[in-house]
Amino acid sequence: FIERALFAADVARLKHDEDNSIVLKALSVDRQTLSKMLSVASLPAAVLEAIGEAKGVGRDRWYELKLLMDKPSNHDLAVDVIGEDAFRDLSSESRFDWLVQRLKAGRPTKRSATPTSPSAT
């Protein structure tokens, strides 16, 4: 899906027409699907490159990632996640899943250390 979405975005940027009818015909999709494709293609290039093709990931899951990335605090978290060695060692589909799970979980909250009772000495 992501490869088709990036292609659609490239063709749409060329502005062959105002209503994207060329892209719609070339990809045999409806306007709603094209809208989702263009939305997903607007994800940060670093995130798209880090994930890779993720061939088993379909339109709805890519769109879910796009919606998660719309939250401003998730941008920095995504950069942190894609920079982890463990992330890079995964397959493309697993990298996608890992990133989505981490974005859904959010950053762990830092709790102040709870005071413990002093031990008797």
PDB file of C-alpha atoms in Angstrom:
ATOM      1  CA  PHE A   1       0.000   0.000   0.000  1.00  0.00           C
ATOM      2  CA  ILE A   2       2.696   2.482   0.953  1.00  0.00           C
ATOM      3  CA  GLU A   3       4.451   2.167  -2.393  1.00  0.00           C
ATOM      4  CA  ARG A   4       1.213   2.933  -4.219  1.00  0.00           C
ATOM      5  CA  ALA A   5       0.521   5.812  -1.834  1.00  0.00           C
ATOM      6  CA  LEU A   6       3.936   7.351  -2.483  1.00  0.00           C
ATOM      7  CA  PHE A   7       3.432   6.943  -6.228  1.00  0.00           C
ATOM      8  CA  ALA A   8       0.026   8.622  -5.972  1.00  0.00           C
ATOM      9  CA  ALA A   9       1.556  11.510  -4.037  1.00  0.00           C
ATOM     10  CA  ASP A  10       4.308  11.942  -6.630  1.00  0.00           C
ATOM     11  CA  VAL A  11       1.832  12.023  -9.501  1.00  0.00           C
ATOM     12  CA  ALA A  12      -0.547  14.341  -7.621  1.00  0.00           C
ATOM     13  CA  ARG A  13       2.326  16.762  -6.948  1.00  0.00           C
ATOM     14  CA  LEU A  14       2.877  17.094 -10.699  1.00  0.00           C
ATOM     15  CA  LYS A  15      -0.624  18.623 -10.926  1.00  0.00           C
ATOM     16  CA  HIS A  16      -1.534  17.146 -14.314  1.00  0.00           C
ATOM     17  CA  ASP A  17      -5.102  18.043 -13.443  1.00  0.00           C
ATOM     18  CA  GLU A  18      -6.936  19.739 -10.620  1.00  0.00           C
ATOM     19  CA  ASP A  19      -9.149  16.848  -9.597  1.00  0.00           C
ATOM     20  CA  ASN A  20      -6.547  14.023  -9.559  1.00  0.00           C
ATOM     21  CA  SER A  21      -8.515  12.078 -12.183  1.00  0.00           C
ATOM     22  CA  ILE A  22      -5.265  10.812 -13.721  1.00  0.00           C
ATOM     23  CA  VAL A  23      -4.138   9.362 -10.388  1.00  0.00           C
ATOM     24  CA  LEU A  24      -7.572   7.863  -9.771  1.00  0.00           C
ATOM     25  CA  LYS A  25      -7.501   6.135 -13.171  1.00  0.00           C
ATOM     26  CA  ALA A  26      -3.870   5.038 -12.916  1.00  0.00           C
ATOM     27  CA  LEU A  27      -4.402   3.356  -9.562  1.00  0.00           C
ATOM     28  CA  SER A  28      -8.026   2.306 -10.083  1.00  0.00           C
ATOM     29  CA  VAL A  29      -9.098   3.724  -6.723  1.00  0.00           C
ATOM     30  CA  ASP A  30     -11.935   5.915  -5.541  1.00  0.00           C
ATOM     31  CA  ARG A  31     -11.528   9.418  -4.115  1.00  0.00           C
ATOM     32  CA  GLN A  32     -11.765   8.271  -0.498  1.00  0.00           C
ATOM     33  CA  THR A  33      -8.977   5.734  -0.970  1.00  0.00           C
ATOM     34  CA  LEU A  34      -6.854   8.303  -2.797  1.00  0.00           C
ATOM     35  CA  SER A  35      -7.392  10.736   0.051  1.00  0.00           C
ATOM     36  CA  LYS A  36      -6.129   8.146   2.545  1.00  0.00           C
ATOM     37  CA  MET A  37      -3.187   7.335   0.281  1.00  0.00           C
ATOM     38  CA  LEU A  38      -2.152  10.974   0.056  1.00  0.00           C
ATOM     39  CA  SER A  39      -2.576  11.364   3.791  1.00  0.00           C
ATOM     40  CA  VAL A  40      -0.380   8.361   4.540  1.00  0.00           C
ATOM     41  CA  ALA A  41       2.215   9.493   1.991  1.00  0.00           C
ATOM     42  CA  SER A  42       2.615  12.680   4.022  1.00  0.00           C
ATOM     43  CA  LEU A  43       4.139  10.758   6.941  1.00  0.00           C
ATOM     44  CA  PRO A  44       7.693  11.881   7.715  1.00  0.00           C
ATOM     45  CA  ALA A  45      10.155  10.427   5.206  1.00  0.00           C
ATOM     46  CA  ALA A  46      12.403   9.180   8.020  1.00  0.00           C
ATOM     47  CA  VAL A  47       9.548   7.099   9.438  1.00  0.00           C
ATOM     48  CA  LEU A  48       8.600   5.692   6.031  1.00  0.00           C
ATOM     49  CA  GLU A  49      12.200   4.801   5.234  1.00  0.00           C
ATOM     50  CA  ALA A  50      12.755   3.222   8.646  1.00  0.00           C
ATOM     51  CA  ILE A  51       9.678   1.005   8.294  1.00  0.00           C
ATOM     52  CA  GLY A  52      10.233   0.026   4.675  1.00  0.00           C
ATOM     53  CA  GLU A  53       7.679  -1.571   2.374  1.00  0.00           C
ATOM     54  CA  ALA A  54       5.807  -3.563   5.017  1.00  0.00           C
ATOM     55  CA  LYS A  55       4.026  -5.500   2.277  1.00  0.00           C
ATOM     56  CA  GLY A  56       1.663  -7.251   4.670  1.00  0.00           C
ATOM     57  CA  VAL A  57       0.388  -3.954   6.084  1.00  0.00           C
ATOM     58  CA  GLY A  58      -2.765  -2.716   4.417  1.00  0.00           C
ATOM     59  CA  ARG A  59      -4.402   0.636   3.915  1.00  0.00           C
ATOM     60  CA  ASP A  60      -6.323   0.760   7.177  1.00  0.00           C
ATOM     61  CA  ARG A  61      -3.279   0.026   9.324  1.00  0.00           C
ATOM     62  CA  TRP A  62      -1.140   2.609   7.495  1.00  0.00           C
ATOM     63  CA  TYR A  63      -3.936   5.125   8.000  1.00  0.00           C
ATOM     64  CA  GLU A  64      -4.021   4.222  11.701  1.00  0.00           C
ATOM     65  CA  LEU A  65      -0.304   5.063  11.885  1.00  0.00           C
ATOM     66  CA  LYS A  66      -0.993   8.386  10.153  1.00  0.00           C
ATOM     67  CA  LEU A  67      -3.652   9.232  12.735  1.00  0.00           C
ATOM     68  CA  LEU A  68      -1.267   8.334  15.571  1.00  0.00           C
ATOM     69  CA  MET A  69       1.404  10.537  14.020  1.00  0.00           C
ATOM     70  CA  ASP A  70      -1.040  13.458  13.911  1.00  0.00           C
ATOM     71  CA  LYS A  71      -0.516  13.769  17.658  1.00  0.00           C
ATOM     72  CA  PRO A  72       2.458  16.171  17.968  1.00  0.00           C
ATOM     73  CA  SER A  73       4.044  14.381  20.921  1.00  0.00           C
ATOM     74  CA  ASN A  74       4.221  11.191  18.866  1.00  0.00           C
ATOM     75  CA  HIS A  75       6.684  12.709  16.378  1.00  0.00           C
ATOM     76  CA  ASP A  76       9.535  12.736  18.872  1.00  0.00           C
ATOM     77  CA  LEU A  77       8.558   9.321  20.181  1.00  0.00           C
ATOM     78  CA  ALA A  78       8.560   7.910  16.642  1.00  0.00           C
ATOM     79  CA  VAL A  79      12.049   9.309  16.039  1.00  0.00           C
ATOM     80  CA  ASP A  80      13.239   7.667  19.246  1.00  0.00           C
ATOM     81  CA  VAL A  81      11.652   4.333  18.349  1.00  0.00           C
ATOM     82  CA  ILE A  82      13.042   4.165  14.805  1.00  0.00           C
ATOM     83  CA  GLY A  83      16.482   4.951  16.202  1.00  0.00           C
ATOM     84  CA  GLU A  84      16.524   1.923  18.504  1.00  0.00           C
ATOM     85  CA  ASP A  85      18.792  -0.982  17.565  1.00  0.00           C
ATOM     86  CA  ALA A  86      16.035  -3.474  18.392  1.00  0.00           C
ATOM     87  CA  PHE A  87      13.723  -1.704  15.912  1.00  0.00           C
ATOM     88  CA  ARG A  88      16.242  -1.882  13.073  1.00  0.00           C
ATOM     89  CA  ASP A  89      16.740  -5.617  13.629  1.00  0.00           C
ATOM     90  CA  LEU A  90      13.063  -6.395  12.929  1.00  0.00           C
ATOM     91  CA  SER A  91      11.406  -7.235   9.612  1.00  0.00           C
ATOM     92  CA  SER A  92       9.586  -4.432   7.839  1.00  0.00           C
ATOM     93  CA  GLU A  93       6.131  -5.584   8.997  1.00  0.00           C
ATOM     94  CA  SER A  94       7.397  -6.060  12.552  1.00  0.00           C
ATOM     95  CA  ARG A  95       8.929  -2.561  12.534  1.00  0.00           C
ATOM     96  CA  PHE A  96       5.524  -1.204  11.554  1.00  0.00           C
ATOM     97  CA  ASP A  97       3.774  -3.130  14.331  1.00  0.00           C
ATOM     98  CA  TRP A  98       6.418  -2.157  16.893  1.00  0.00           C
ATOM     99  CA  LEU A  99       6.074   1.545  16.061  1.00  0.00           C
ATOM    100  CA  VAL A 100       2.273   1.480  16.202  1.00  0.00           C
ATOM    101  CA  GLN A 101       2.319  -0.322  19.553  1.00  0.00           C
ATOM    102  CA  ARG A 102       4.804   2.144  21.005  1.00  0.00           C
ATOM    103  CA  LEU A 103       2.835   5.155  19.751  1.00  0.00           C
ATOM    104  CA  LYS A 104      -0.371   3.754  21.218  1.00  0.00           C
ATOM    105  CA  ALA A 105       1.353   3.199  24.552  1.00  0.00           C
ATOM    106  CA  GLY A 106       2.903   6.681  24.543  1.00  0.00           C
ATOM    107  CA  ARG A 107       5.906   7.706  26.555  1.00  0.00           C
ATOM    108  CA  PRO A 108       6.238   6.136  29.950  1.00  0.00           C
ATOM    109  CA  THR A 109       5.458   8.651  32.622  1.00  0.00           C
ATOM    110  CA  LYS A 110       8.228   9.417  35.032  1.00  0.00           C
ATOM    111  CA  ARG A 111       7.092   9.033  38.584  1.00  0.00           C
ATOM    112  CA  SER A 112       8.927  10.674  41.382  1.00  0.00           C
ATOM    113  CA  ALA A 113      10.638   8.235  43.652  1.00  0.00           C
ATOM    114  CA  THR A 114       8.318   7.337  46.458  1.00  0.00           C
ATOM    115  CA  PRO A 115       9.944   7.837  49.805  1.00  0.00           C
ATOM    116  CA  THR A 116      10.654   4.651  51.618  1.00  0.00           C
ATOM    117  CA  SER A 117      10.802   4.340  55.315  1.00  0.00           C
ATOM    118  CA  PRO A 118      14.335   4.454  56.623  1.00  0.00           C
ATOM    119  CA  SER A 119      15.614   1.088  57.648  1.00  0.00           C
ATOM    120  CA  ALA A 120      16.581   0.618  61.227  1.00  0.00           C
ATOM    121  CA  THR A 121      20.322   0.544  61.720  1.00  0.00           C
TER     122      THR A 121
END
